[in-house]
Short mmCIF file of C-alpha atoms in Angstrom, two decimals:
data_model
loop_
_atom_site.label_atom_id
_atom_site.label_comp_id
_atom_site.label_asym_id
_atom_site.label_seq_id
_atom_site.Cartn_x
_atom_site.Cartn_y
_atom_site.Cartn_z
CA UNK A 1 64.88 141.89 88.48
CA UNK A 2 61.44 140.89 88.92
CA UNK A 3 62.17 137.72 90.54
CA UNK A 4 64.90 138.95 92.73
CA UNK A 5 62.51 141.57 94.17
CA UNK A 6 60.03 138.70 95.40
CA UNK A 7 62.89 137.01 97.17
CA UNK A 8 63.69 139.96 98.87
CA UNK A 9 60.06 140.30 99.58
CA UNK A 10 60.07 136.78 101.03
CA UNK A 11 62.71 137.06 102.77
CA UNK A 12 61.83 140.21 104.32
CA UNK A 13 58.23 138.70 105.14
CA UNK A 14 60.25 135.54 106.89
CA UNK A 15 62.45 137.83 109.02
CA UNK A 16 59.29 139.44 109.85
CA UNK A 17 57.26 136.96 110.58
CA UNK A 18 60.06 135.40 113.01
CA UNK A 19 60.06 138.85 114.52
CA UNK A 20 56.57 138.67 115.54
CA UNK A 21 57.32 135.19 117.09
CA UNK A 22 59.81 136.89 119.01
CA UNK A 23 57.61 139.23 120.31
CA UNK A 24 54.80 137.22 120.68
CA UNK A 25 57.35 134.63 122.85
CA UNK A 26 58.03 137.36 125.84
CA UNK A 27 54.90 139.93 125.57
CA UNK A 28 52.80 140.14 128.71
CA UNK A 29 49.16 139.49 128.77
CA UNK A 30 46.60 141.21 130.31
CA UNK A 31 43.65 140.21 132.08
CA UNK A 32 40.64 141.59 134.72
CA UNK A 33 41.65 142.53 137.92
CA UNK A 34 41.24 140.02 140.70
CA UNK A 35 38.95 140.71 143.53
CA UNK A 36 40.10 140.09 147.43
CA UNK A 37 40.43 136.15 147.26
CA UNK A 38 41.70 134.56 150.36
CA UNK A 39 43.87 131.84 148.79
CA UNK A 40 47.76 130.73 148.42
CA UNK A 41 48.87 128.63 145.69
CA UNK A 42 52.44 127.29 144.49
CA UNK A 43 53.15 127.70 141.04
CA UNK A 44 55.68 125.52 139.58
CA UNK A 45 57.05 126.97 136.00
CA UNK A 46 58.21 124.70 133.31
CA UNK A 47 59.78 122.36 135.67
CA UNK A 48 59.76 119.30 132.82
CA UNK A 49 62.72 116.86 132.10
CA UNK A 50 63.68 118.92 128.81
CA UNK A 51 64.66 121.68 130.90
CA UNK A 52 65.75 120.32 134.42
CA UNK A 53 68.09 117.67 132.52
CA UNK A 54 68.85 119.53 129.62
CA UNK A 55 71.92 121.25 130.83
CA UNK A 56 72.03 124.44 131.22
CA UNK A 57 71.92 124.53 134.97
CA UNK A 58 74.77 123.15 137.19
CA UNK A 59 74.28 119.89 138.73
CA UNK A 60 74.93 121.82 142.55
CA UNK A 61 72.51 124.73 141.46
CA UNK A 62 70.02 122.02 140.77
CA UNK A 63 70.65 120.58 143.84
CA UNK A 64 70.32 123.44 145.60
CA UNK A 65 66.83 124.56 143.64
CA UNK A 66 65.45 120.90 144.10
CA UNK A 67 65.46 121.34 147.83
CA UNK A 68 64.33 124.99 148.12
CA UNK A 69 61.19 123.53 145.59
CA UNK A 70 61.00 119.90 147.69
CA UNK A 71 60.46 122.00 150.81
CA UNK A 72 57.61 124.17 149.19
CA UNK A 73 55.74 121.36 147.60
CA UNK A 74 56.15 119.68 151.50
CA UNK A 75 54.54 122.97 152.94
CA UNK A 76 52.12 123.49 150.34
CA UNK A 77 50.65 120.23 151.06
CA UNK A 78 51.01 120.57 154.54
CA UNK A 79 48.52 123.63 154.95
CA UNK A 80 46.34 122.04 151.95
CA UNK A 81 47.40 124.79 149.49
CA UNK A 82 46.53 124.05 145.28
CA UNK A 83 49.84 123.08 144.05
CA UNK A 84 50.00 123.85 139.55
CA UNK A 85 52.37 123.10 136.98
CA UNK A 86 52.72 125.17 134.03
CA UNK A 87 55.01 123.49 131.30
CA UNK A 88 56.18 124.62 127.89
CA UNK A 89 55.15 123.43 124.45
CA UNK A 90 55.48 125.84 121.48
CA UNK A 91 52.71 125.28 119.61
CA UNK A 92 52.00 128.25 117.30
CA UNK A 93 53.52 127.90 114.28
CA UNK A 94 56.12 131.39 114.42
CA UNK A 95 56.94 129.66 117.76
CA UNK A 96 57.68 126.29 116.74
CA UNK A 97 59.78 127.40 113.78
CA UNK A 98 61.68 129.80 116.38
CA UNK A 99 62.17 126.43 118.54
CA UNK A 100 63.53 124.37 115.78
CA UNK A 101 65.74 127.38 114.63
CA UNK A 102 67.39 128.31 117.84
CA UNK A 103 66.04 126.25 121.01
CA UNK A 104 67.35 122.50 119.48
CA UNK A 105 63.36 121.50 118.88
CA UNK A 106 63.28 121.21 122.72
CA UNK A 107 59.10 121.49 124.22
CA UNK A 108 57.33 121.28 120.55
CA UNK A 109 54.24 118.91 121.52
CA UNK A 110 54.65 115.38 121.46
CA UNK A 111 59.14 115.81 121.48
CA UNK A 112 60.46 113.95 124.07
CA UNK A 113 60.82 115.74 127.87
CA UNK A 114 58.03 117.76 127.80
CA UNK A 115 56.62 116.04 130.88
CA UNK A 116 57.20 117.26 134.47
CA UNK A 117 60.78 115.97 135.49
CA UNK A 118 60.92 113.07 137.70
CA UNK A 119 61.90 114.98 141.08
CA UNK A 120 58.36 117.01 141.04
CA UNK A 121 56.57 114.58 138.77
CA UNK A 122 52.86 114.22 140.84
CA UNK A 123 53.27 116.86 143.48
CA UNK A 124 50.92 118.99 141.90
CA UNK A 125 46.89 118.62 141.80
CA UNK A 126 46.59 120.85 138.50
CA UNK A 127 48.58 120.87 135.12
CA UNK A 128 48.24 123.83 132.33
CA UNK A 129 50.48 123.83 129.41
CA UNK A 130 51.45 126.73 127.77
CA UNK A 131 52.70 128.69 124.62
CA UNK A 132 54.92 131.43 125.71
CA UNK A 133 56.98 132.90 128.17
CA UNK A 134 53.47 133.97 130.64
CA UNK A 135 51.86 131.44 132.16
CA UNK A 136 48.78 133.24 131.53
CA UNK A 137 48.75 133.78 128.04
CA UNK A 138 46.66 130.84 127.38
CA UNK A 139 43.51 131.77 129.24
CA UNK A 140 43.54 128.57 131.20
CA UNK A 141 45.05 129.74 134.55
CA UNK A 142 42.96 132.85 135.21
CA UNK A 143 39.67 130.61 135.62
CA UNK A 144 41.62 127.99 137.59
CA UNK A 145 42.85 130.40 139.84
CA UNK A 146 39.77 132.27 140.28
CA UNK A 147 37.68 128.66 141.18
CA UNK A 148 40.55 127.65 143.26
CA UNK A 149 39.61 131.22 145.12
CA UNK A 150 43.34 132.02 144.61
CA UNK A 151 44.88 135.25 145.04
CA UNK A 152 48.13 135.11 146.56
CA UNK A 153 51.24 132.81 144.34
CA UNK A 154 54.60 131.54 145.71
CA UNK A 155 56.17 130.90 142.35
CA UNK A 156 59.22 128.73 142.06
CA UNK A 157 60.86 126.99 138.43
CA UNK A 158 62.80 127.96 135.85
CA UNK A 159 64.12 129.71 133.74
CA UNK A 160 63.92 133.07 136.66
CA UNK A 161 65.30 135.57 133.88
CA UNK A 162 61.81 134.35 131.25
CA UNK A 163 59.08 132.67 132.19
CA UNK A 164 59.38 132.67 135.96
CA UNK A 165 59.91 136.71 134.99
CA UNK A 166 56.73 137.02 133.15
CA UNK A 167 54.54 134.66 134.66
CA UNK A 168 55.06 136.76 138.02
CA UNK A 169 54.58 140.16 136.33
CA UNK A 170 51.65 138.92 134.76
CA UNK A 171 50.54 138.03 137.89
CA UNK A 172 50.99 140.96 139.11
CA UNK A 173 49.06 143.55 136.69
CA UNK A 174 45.90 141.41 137.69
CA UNK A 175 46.24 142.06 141.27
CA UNK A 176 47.66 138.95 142.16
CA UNK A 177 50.20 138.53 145.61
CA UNK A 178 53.29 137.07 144.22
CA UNK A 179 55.82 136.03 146.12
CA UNK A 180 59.32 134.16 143.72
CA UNK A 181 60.59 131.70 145.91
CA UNK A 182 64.57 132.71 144.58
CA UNK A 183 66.26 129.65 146.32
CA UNK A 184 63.63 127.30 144.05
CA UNK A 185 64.22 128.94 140.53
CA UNK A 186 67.21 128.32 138.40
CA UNK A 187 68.69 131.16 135.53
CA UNK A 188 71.20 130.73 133.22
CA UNK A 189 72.71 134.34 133.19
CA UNK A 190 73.15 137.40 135.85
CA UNK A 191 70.15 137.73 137.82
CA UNK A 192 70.10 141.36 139.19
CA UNK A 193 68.13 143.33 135.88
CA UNK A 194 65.20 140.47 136.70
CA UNK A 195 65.54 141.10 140.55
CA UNK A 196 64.78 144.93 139.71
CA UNK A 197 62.40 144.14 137.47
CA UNK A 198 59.73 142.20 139.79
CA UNK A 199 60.84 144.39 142.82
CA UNK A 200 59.61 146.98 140.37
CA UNK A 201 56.21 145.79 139.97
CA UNK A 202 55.55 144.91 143.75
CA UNK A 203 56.74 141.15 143.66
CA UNK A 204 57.80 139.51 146.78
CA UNK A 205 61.10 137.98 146.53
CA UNK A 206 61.48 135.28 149.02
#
């Protein structure tokens, strides 16, 4: 009886600790509130071959996304506007496990794909990896913004229902000007409880 007790334990330890991961995976972070910065950058979200040719998007919606995201990386440069990729790689170990249960083992660090996907592959001046849904859990964008004197984004990538979701609500409880570019962002399902969402929260969508 003993013994089955500490299974259960385990197991109920396991299913916790996955839980957590879970969590952890599409919590928002929170950081200072900007000041009045004068700035516009374009944020491109997980935009890496594992994702853009993995699938899950129709060729004609990628098509469609590829120009809408073509034309902002052409303006961006135009008006001399930072241009920063964000890309995936689950790296904590809840998160990994959670990858290799349920994602295929797609973005763990050092798997194939994980690079920017060819289309978009050295339009941008800055590259950030990171762990979770926000592009801001990390740590590593707020400085870069803030020394880029950034505080207005035009966000465009995928997947708009997750991390294009958070990333721009995290944006937003700092103080940020965000602005989704919808005709650059690809999402696998219905797109209307993420549309509410950002309008919500004072996002631009574009």
């Amino acid at each position: 009886m003993t013994l089955v007790y500490l299974l259960l334990g385990l197991l109920l330890a396991g299913f916790l600790w996955l839980c957590y991961g879970t969590w952890r995976i599409g919590r928002l972070s929170t950081g200072a509130p900007i000041g009045p910065r004068p700035g516009i950058a374009l944020l491109l979200v997980d935009l890496q071959t594992v994702f853009w040719e993995g699938g899950a998007y129709a060729e004609a919606d990628k098509t469609r996304a590829a120009a809408a995201i073509e034309q902002e990386i052409a303006e961006a440069k135009a008006r001399n506007r930072p241009i920063i990729a964000v890309r995936q790689e689950w790296s904590q170990p809840e998160t990994k496990t959670l990858a290799r249960l349920f994602m295929k083992g797609q973005a763990l660090p050092g798997s194939p794909g994980t690079e920017i996907a060819a289309p978009f592959a050295g339009a941008a001046q800055h590259a950030l990896v990171k762990r979770v849904q926000d592009g801001f859990e990390t740590g590593a964008l707020d400085p870069l913004l803030s020394e880029l004197d950034v505080g207005a984004l035009r966000i465009v990538g995928l997947d708009f229902n997750y991390c294009v979701l958070k990333t721009a609500l995290a944006a937003r409880q700092r103080g940020y000007d965000v602005t989704v570019v919808t005709a650059g962002t690809l999402a696998a399902g219905a797109r209307a409880t993420s549309e509410a969402r950002l309008s919500g929260a004072g996002v631009r969508l574009a």
